[in-house]
Coordinates of C-alpha atoms in Angstrom, one line a residue:
Chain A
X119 CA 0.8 4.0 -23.5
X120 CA 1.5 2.5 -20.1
X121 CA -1.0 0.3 -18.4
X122 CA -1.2 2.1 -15.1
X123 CA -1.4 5.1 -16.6
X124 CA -4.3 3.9 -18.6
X125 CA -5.8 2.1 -15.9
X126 CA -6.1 6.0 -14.0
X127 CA -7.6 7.3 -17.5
X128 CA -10.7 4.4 -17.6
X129 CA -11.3 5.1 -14.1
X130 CA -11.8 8.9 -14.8
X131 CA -13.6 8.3 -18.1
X132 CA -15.4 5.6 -16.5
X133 CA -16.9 7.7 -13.8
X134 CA -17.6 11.0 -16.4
X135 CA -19.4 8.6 -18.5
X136 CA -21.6 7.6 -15.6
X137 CA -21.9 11.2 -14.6
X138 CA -23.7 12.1 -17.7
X139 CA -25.9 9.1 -17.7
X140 CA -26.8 5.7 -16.1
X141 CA -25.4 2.9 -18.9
X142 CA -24.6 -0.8 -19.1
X143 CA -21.2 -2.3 -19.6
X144 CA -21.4 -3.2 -23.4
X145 CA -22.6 0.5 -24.4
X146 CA -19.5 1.5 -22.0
X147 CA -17.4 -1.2 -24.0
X148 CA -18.4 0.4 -27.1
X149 CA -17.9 3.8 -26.3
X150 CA -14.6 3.8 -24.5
X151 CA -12.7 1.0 -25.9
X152 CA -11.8 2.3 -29.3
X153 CA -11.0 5.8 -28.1
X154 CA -9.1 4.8 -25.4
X155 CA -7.5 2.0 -27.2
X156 CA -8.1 -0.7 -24.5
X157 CA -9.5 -4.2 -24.2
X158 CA -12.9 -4.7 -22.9
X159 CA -11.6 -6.5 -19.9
X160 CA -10.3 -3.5 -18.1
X161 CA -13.6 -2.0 -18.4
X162 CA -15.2 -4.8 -16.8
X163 CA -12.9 -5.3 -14.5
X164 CA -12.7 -1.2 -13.4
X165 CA -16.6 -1.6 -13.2
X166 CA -16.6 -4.3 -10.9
X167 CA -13.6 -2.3 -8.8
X168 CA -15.3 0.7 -9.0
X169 CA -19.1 -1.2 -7.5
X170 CA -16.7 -3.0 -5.0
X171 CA -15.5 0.6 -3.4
X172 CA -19.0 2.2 -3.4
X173 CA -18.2 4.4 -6.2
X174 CA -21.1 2.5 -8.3
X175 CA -24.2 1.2 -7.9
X176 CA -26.0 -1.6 -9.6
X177 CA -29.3 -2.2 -11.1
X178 CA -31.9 -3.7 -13.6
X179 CA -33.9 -2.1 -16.2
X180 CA -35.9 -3.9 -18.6
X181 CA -34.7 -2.2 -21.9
X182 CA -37.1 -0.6 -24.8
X183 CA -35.1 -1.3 -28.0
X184 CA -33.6 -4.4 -26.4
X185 CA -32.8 -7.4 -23.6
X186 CA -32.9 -6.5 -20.1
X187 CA -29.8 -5.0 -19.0
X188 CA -27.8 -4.7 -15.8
X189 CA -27.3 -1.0 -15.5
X190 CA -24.6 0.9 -13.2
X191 CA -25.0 4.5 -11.7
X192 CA -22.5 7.3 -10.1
X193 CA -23.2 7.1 -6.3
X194 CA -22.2 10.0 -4.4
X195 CA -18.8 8.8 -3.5
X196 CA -18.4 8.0 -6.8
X197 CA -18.9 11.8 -7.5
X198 CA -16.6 13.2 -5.4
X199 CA -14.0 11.0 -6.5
X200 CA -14.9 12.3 -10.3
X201 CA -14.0 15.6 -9.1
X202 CA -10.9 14.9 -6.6
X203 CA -9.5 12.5 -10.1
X204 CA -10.6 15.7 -12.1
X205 CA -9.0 17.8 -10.3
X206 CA -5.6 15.7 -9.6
X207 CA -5.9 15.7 -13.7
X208 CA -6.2 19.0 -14.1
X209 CA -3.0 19.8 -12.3
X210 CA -1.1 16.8 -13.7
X211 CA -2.1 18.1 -17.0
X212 CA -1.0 21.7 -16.4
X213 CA 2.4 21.0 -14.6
X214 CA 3.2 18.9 -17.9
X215 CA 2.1 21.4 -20.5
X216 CA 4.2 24.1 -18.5
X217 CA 7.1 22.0 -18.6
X218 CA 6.7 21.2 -22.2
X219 CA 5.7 24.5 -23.2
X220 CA 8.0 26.3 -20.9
X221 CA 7.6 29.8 -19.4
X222 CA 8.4 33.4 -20.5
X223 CA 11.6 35.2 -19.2
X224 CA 10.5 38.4 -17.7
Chain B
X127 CA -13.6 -21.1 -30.1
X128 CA -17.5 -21.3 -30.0
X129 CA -18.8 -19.4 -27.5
X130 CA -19.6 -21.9 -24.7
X131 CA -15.6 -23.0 -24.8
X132 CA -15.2 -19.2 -24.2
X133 CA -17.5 -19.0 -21.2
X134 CA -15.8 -22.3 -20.0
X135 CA -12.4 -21.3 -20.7
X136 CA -13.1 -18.0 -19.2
X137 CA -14.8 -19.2 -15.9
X138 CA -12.2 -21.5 -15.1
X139 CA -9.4 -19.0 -15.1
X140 CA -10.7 -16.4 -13.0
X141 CA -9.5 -16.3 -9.9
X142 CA -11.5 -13.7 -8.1
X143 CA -14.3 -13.8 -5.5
X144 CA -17.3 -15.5 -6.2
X145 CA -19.7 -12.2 -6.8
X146 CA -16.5 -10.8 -8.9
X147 CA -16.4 -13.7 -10.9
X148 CA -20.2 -14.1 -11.5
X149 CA -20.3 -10.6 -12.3
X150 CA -17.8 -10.4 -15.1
X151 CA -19.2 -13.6 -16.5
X152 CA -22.1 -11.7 -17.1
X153 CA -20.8 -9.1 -18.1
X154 CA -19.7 -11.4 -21.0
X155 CA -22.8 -13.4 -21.3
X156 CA -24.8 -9.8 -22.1
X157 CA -21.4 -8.3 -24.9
X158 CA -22.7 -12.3 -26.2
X159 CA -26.4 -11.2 -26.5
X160 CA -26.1 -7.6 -27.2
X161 CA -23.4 -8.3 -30.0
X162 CA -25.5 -10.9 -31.6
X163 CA -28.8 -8.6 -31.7
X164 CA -26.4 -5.9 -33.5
X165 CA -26.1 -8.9 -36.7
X166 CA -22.2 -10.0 -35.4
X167 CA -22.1 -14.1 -35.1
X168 CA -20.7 -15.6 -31.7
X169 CA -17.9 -16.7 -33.9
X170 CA -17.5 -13.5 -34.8
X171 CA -17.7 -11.7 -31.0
X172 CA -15.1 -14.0 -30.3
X173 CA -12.6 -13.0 -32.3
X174 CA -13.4 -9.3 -31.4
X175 CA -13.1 -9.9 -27.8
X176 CA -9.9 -10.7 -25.5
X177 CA -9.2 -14.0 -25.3
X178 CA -10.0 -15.6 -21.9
X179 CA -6.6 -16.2 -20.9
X180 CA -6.2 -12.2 -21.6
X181 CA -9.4 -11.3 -19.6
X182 CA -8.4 -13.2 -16.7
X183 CA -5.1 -11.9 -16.4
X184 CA -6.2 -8.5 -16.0
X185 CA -9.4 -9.7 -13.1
X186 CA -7.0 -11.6 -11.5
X187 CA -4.4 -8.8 -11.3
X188 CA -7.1 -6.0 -10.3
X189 CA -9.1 -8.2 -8.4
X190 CA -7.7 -11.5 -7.4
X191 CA -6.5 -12.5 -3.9
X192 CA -3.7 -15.1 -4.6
X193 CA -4.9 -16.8 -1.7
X194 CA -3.2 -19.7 -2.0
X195 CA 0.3 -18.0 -2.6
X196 CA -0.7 -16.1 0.6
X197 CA -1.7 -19.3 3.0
X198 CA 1.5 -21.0 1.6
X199 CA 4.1 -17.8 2.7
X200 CA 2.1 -17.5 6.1
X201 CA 2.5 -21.2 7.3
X202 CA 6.1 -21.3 5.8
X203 CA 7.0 -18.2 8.2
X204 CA 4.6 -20.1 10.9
X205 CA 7.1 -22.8 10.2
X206 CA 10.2 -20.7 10.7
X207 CA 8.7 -19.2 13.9
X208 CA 7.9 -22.3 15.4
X209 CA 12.1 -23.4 14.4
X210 CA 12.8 -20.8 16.5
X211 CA 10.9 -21.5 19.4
X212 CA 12.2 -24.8 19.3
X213 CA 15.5 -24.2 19.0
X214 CA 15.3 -22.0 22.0
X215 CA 13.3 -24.8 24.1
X216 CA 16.3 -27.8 23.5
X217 CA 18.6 -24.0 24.7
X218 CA 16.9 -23.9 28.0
X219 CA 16.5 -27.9 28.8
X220 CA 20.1 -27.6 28.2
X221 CA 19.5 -31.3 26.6
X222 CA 23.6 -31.2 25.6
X223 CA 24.5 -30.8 29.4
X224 CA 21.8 -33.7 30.2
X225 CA 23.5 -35.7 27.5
X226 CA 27.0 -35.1 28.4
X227 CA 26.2 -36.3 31.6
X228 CA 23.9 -39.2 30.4
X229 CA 26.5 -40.6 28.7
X230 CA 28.8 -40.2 31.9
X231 CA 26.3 -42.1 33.9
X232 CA 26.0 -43.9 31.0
X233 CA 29.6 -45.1 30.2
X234 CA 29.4 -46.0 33.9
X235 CA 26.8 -48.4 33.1
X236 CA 27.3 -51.9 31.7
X237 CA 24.1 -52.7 30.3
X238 CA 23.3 -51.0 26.8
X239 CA 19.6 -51.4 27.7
X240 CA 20.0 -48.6 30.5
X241 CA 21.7 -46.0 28.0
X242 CA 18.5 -46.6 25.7
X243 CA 16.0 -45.9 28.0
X244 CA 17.6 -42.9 29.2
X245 CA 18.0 -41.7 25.7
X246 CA 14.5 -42.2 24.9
X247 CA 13.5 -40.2 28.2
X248 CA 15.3 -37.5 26.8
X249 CA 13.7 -37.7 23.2
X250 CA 10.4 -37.7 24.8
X251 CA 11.4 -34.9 26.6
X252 CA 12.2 -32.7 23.6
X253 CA 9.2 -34.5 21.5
X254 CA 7.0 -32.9 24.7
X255 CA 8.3 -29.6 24.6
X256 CA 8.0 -29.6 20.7
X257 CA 4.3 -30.6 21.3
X258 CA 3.7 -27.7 23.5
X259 CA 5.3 -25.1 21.1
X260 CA 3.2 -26.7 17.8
X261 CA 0.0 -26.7 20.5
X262 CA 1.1 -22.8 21.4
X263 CA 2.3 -21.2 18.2
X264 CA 0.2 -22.8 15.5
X265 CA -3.2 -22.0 17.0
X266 CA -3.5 -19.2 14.9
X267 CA -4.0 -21.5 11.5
X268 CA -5.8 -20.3 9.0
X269 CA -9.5 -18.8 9.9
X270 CA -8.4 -18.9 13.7
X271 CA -8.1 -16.7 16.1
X272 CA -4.1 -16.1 17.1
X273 CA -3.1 -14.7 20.6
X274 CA -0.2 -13.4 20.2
X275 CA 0.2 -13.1 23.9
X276 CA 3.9 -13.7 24.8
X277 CA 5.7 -13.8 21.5
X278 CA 7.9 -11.4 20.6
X279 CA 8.8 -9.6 18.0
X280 CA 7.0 -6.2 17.3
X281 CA 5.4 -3.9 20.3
X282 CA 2.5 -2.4 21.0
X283 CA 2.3 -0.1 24.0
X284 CA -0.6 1.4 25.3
X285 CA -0.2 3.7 28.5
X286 CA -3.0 6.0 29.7
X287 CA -4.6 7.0 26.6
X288 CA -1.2 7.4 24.5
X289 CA -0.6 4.4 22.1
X290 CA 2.1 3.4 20.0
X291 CA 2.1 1.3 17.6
X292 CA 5.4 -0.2 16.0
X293 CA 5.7 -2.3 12.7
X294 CA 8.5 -2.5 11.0
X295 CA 11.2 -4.6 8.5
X296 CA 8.6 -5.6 6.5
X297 CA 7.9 -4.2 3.0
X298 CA 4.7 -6.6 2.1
X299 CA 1.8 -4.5 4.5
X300 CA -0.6 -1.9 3.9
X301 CA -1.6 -1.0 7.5
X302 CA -4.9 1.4 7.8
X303 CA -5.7 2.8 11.2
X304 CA -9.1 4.1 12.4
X305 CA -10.9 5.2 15.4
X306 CA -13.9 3.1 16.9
X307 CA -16.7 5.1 18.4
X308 CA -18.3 3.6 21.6
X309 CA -15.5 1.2 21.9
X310 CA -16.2 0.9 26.2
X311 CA -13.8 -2.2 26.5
X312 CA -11.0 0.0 25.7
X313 CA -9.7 -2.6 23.1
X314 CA -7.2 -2.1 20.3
X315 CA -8.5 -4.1 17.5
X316 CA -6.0 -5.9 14.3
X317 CA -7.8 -7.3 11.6
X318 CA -6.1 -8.6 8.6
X319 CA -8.6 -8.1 5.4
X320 CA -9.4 -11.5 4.4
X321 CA -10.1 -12.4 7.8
X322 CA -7.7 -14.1 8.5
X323 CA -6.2 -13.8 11.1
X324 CA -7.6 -11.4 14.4
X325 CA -6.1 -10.1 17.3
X326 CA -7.8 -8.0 20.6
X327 CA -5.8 -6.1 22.7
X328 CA -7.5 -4.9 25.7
X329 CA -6.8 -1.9 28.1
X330 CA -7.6 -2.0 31.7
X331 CA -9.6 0.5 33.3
X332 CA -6.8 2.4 34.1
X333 CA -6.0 2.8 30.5
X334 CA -2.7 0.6 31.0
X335 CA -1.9 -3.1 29.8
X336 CA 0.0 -3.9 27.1
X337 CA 2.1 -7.2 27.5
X338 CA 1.0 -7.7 23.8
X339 CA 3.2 -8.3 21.1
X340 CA 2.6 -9.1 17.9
X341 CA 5.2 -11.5 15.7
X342 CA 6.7 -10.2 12.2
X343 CA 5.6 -13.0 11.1
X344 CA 2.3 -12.8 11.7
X345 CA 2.0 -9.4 10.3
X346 CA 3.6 -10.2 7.2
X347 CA 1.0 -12.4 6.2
X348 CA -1.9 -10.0 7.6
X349 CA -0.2 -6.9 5.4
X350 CA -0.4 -9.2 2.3
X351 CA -3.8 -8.3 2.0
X352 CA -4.3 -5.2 4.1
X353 CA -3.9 -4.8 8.2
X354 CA -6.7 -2.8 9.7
X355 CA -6.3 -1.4 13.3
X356 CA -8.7 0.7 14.9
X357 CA -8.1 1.9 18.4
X358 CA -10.9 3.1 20.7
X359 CA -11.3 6.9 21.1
X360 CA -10.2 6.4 24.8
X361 CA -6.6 7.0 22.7
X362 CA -5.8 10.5 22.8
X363 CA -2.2 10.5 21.4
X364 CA -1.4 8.0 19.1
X365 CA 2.2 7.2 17.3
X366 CA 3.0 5.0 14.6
X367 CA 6.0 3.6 13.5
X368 CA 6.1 1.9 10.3
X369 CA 8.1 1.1 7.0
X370 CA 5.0 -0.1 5.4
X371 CA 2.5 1.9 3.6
X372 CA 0.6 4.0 6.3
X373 CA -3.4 5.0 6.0
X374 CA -4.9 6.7 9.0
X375 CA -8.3 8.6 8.0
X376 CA -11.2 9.8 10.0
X377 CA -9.6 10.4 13.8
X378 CA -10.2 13.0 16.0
X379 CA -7.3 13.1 18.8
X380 CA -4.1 15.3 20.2
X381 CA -1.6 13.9 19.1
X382 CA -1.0 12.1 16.5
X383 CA 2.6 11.3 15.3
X384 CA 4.2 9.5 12.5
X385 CA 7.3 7.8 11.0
X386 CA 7.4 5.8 7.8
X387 CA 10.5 4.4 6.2
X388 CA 10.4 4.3 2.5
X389 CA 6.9 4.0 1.6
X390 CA 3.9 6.2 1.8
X391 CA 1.5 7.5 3.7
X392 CA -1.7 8.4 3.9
X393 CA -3.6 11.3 6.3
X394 CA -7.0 12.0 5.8
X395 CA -9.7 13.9 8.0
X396 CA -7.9 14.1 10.9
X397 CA -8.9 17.0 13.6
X398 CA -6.0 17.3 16.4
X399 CA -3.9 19.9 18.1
X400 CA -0.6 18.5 16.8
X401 CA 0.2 16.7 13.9
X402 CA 3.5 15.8 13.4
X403 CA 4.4 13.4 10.5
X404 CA 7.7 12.0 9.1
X405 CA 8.6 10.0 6.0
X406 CA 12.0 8.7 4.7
X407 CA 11.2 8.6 1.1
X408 CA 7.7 8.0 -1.0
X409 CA 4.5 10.0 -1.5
X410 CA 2.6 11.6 0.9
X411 CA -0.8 13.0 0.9
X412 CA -2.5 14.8 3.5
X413 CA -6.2 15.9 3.3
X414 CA -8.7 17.5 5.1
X415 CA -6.9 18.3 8.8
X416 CA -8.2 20.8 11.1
X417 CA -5.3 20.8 13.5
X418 CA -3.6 24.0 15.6
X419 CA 0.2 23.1 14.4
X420 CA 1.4 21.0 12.1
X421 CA 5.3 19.7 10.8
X422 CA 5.6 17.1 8.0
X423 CA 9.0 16.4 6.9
X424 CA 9.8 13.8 4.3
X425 CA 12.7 13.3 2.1
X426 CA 11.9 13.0 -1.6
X427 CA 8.8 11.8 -2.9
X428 CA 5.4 13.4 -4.5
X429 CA 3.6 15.1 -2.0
X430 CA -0.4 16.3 -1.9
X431 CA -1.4 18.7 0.9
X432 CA -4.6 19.6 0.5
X433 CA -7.6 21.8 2.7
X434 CA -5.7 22.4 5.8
X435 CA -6.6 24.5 8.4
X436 CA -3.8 25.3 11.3
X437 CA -2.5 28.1 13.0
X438 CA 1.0 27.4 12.4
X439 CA 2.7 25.0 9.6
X440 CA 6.0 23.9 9.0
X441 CA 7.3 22.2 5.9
X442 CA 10.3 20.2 5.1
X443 CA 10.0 18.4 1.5
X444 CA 12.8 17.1 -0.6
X445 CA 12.8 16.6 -4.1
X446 CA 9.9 15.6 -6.0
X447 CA 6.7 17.4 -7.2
X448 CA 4.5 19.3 -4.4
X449 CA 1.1 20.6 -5.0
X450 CA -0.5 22.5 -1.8
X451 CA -3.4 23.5 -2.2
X452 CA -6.5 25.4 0.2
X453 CA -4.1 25.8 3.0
X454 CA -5.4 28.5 5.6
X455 CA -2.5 29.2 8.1
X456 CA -1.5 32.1 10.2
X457 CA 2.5 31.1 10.1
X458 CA 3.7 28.9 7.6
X459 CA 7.5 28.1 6.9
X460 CA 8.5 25.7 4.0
X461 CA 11.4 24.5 3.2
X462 CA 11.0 22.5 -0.8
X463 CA 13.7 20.9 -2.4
X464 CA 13.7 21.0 -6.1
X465 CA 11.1 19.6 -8.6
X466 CA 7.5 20.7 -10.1
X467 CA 5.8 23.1 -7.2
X468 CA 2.1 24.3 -7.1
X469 CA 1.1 26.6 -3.9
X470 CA -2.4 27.8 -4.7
X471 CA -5.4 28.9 -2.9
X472 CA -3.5 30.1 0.4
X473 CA -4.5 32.6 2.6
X474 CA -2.5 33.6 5.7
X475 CA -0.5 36.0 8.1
X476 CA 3.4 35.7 7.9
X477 CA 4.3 33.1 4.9
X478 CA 8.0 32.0 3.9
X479 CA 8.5 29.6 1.1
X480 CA 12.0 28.7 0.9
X481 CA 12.1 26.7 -2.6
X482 CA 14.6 24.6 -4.8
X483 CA 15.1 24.3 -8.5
X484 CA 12.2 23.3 -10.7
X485 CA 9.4 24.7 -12.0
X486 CA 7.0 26.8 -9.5
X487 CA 3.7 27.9 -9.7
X488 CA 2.4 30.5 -6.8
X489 CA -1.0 31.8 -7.1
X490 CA -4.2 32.9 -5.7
X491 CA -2.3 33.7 -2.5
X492 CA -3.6 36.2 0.1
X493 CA -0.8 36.5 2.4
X494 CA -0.3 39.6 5.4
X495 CA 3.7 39.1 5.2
X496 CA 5.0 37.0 2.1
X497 CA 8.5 35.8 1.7
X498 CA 9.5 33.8 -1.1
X499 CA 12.9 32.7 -2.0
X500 CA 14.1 30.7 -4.9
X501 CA 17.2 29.0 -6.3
X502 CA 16.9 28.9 -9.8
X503 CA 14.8 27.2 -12.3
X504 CA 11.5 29.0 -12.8
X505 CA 8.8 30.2 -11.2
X506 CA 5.1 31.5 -12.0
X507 CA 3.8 34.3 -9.7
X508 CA 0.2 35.3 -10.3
X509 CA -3.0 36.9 -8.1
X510 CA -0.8 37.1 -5.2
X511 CA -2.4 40.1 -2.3
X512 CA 0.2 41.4 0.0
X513 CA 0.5 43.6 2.3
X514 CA 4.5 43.1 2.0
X515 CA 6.2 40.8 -0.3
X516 CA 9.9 40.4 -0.1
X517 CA 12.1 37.3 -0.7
X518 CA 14.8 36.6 -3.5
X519 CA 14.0 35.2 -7.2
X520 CA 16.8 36.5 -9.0
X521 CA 18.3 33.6 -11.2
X522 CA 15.4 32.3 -11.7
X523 CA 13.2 32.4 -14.9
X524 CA 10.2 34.5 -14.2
X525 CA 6.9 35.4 -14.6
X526 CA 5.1 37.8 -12.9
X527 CA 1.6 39.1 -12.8
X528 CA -1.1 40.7 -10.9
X529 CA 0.7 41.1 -7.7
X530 CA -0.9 43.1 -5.4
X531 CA 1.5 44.3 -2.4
X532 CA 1.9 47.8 -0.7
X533 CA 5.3 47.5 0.2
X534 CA 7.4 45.1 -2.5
X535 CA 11.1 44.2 -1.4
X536 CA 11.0 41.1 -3.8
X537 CA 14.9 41.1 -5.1
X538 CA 14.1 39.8 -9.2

């Protein structure tokens, strides 16, 4: 797949994942890299992107089953962005499965 | 590769800002820790992981700055400028006139010690006037403040409260333009993002100056990184010319003109009474604009037109794929050339949408007077309310469904 194009699908995945729950990078790592079929850099890197544009926020939490961890949460630009990349998905999506599916002759 | 070599390795690769770097590196340190709690060795997590030169090649290309690269293109073109200048001083001494007639005076002279003194006059002469351009034009080093004041090269004209801004032949810059609230001095701010290099231009109280020019040059090196210009909201009509990539968000004004080359461009919450914007070739999204009439033209390119409110709209689009989308609009006439088109969500008086080949979607349209017209391909018509709906789709493959209209004149 190409890289942009994959870079545009971590950043949306990224930012669901956060939307369901606050999480640190190496749960992210786990989760995302093998479906997605990427290397752990470009998470870490879209993370780090993503806190540099105000789309995420930063912080600590001592954890119960393990070290304390640096843990990163949606911030409300980083919602609406989930839901403009959503919807700019959405349409991509649709426009692509018209033209591959094609449309009935009236 | 144990796992301190990785660390090492990795750290002295990245070339991002500090916080960027310290924050993947522990990023990296914790994948260490929490790998190693779940039983995997750090021989082990090291062979799972991306190598560092892998790791660093995708910070550095998402996050680095290439500074260096940067500092060396800006002082080269410094370098060129300053050639210019030069060349254009030893011009207006007119030094082969003085020489000619030196060396008149000269072979007039016996002794050979008089024809090197004079010579060495002149080379001081030149050596002063190259002083006085190095002292002038390479004030704006690196980290320096740079008046441009005097150069020329590109314009800026402010009179009354219309501005215009005008950047062109230069393909490297991302220009953003903003308004500043509370801006009393009246001044027209540039800010290149590092900063590096910074540039006021004030108005007078009469809302007229601008002797201010600002060289390609220095621009160039500015739009490597991004050029930020904000204008104070004393500006009530503002144009910009561009072939660089264009981002104006957040301005309340006017008039508020624009015309890009081959690039793209970027409109977003802008509240005016005219908007009129232009593009040669590229994408184009406009967003969020509360305006009374609006025109964007552009020649191919994607295009995203999204939540507009205006009493009258007129489209021009070439090829390319077109989504509009929450458009409210008493008149609206669009002219689209061929490729993937989505009009959804509109609601208006008197709509005509002229459109190309491709593949159309319409829908969710609540329109008093609908004309739609199409040259082949296909088209999707659905939830469309009408009071009349006429137009021509014949030769074009169609579907049709729930369309609401009292009075239907649409030729199929």
């Amino acid at each position: 797949m190409d890289t942009q194009f994959k870079k545009g699908v971590v950043e949306v995945c990224v930012l669901n994942e956060l939307k369901k729950e606050d999480t640190y990078g190496y749960k992210l790592v786990k989760s995302l890299s093998l479906v997605l079929e990427i290397g752990e850099s470009t998470i870490y890197t879209m993370l780090r992107k993503l806190t540099n544009d105000g789309n995420l926020e930063v912080y600590e939490r001592e954890g119960t089953d393990g070290p304390r961890r640096k843990y990163y949460s949606l911030t409300g630009i980083g919602n609406k962005r989930l839901l403009i990349l959503i919807d700019e998905w959405e349409l991509f999506s649709t426009k692509v499965n018209n033209l591959i599916g094609g449309l009935e002759n009236e | 590769m144990s796992k301190v070599e990785f660390m090492s390795k990795l750290e002295s690769l990245l070339k991002v800002e500090k916080e960027d770097k310290d924050s993947i590196l522990e990023e990296y340190e914790s994948y260490f820790v929490e790998a190693v709690s779940d039983g995997a060795s750090e021989e082990e997590v090291v062979r799972i992981l991306e190598t560092p030169e892998e790791i660093a090649a995708t910070a550095n290309g998402d996050l680095g700055t290439n500074r260096s690269e940067d500092v060396r293109d800006y002082l080269e073109s410094q370098i060129e400028f300053a050639k210019r200048g030069i060349e254009n001083t030893v011009d207006m001494l007119d030094v082969n006139r003085i020489i000619d007639k030196t060396n008149d005076v000269i072979s007039k002279a016996v002794q050979t010690v008089q024809k090197q003194n004079i010579i060495e006059k002149i080379n001081t002469k030149i050596e002063n006037a190259v002083d006085k351009l190095k002292t002038m034009d390479f004030s704006g080093m690196v980290g320096d403040s740079v008046d441009f004041k005097g150069s020329k090269a590109e314009e800026i004209e402010v009179h009354k409260d219309t501005l215009t801004i005008n950047i062109n032949d230069d393909n490297n810059s991302f220009i953003s333009v903003s308004v500043e609230e509370g801006n009393d001095e009246n001044k027209v701010v540039f800010k290149s993002i590092p900063n590096t290099i910074k540039n006021n231009i004030t108005i007078d109280e009469n809302g007229e100056i601008i002797d201010y020019s600002i060289p390609k040059s220095s621009i160039k090196y500015a739009g490597r990184k991004k050029l930020r210009i904000t204008v104070p909201s004393v500006i009530k009509s503002l144009t910009i010319v561009t072939d660089c990539p264009l981002s104006i968000k957040n301005m309340e004004l006017t008039n508020l003109t624009t015309h890009v080359g081959n690039s793209s461009l970027n409109l977003t919450e802008i509240e005016t009474k005219n908007l009129d914007v232009n593009l040669k070739n590229g994408p184009i999204s406009v967003k969020e604009i509360d305006t009374e009439k609006i025109s964007i033209k552009s020649g191919s390119g994607p295009v995203i037109i999204r939540e507009i409110n205006s009493k009258n709209i007129i489209l021009d689009l070439g090829h390319g794929s077109i989504s509009i989308k929450e458009v409210q609009s008493n008149d609206l006439l669009a002219t689209i050339g061929s490729g993937l088109v989505t009009i959804q969500e509109i609601i208006g008086k008197n709509h005509i949408y002229n459109l190309g080949a491709g593949a159309k979607t319409i829908k969710d349209l609540d329109i008093r007077n609908l004309t739609v017209t199409s040259q082949g391909g296909l088209i999707t018509m659905k939830n469309i309310d009408a009071e009349v709906l006429d137009g021509d789709i014949s030769g074009t493959l169609k579907t049709l469904s729930n369309i609401d209209a009292k009075t239907i004149n649409l030729k199929k």
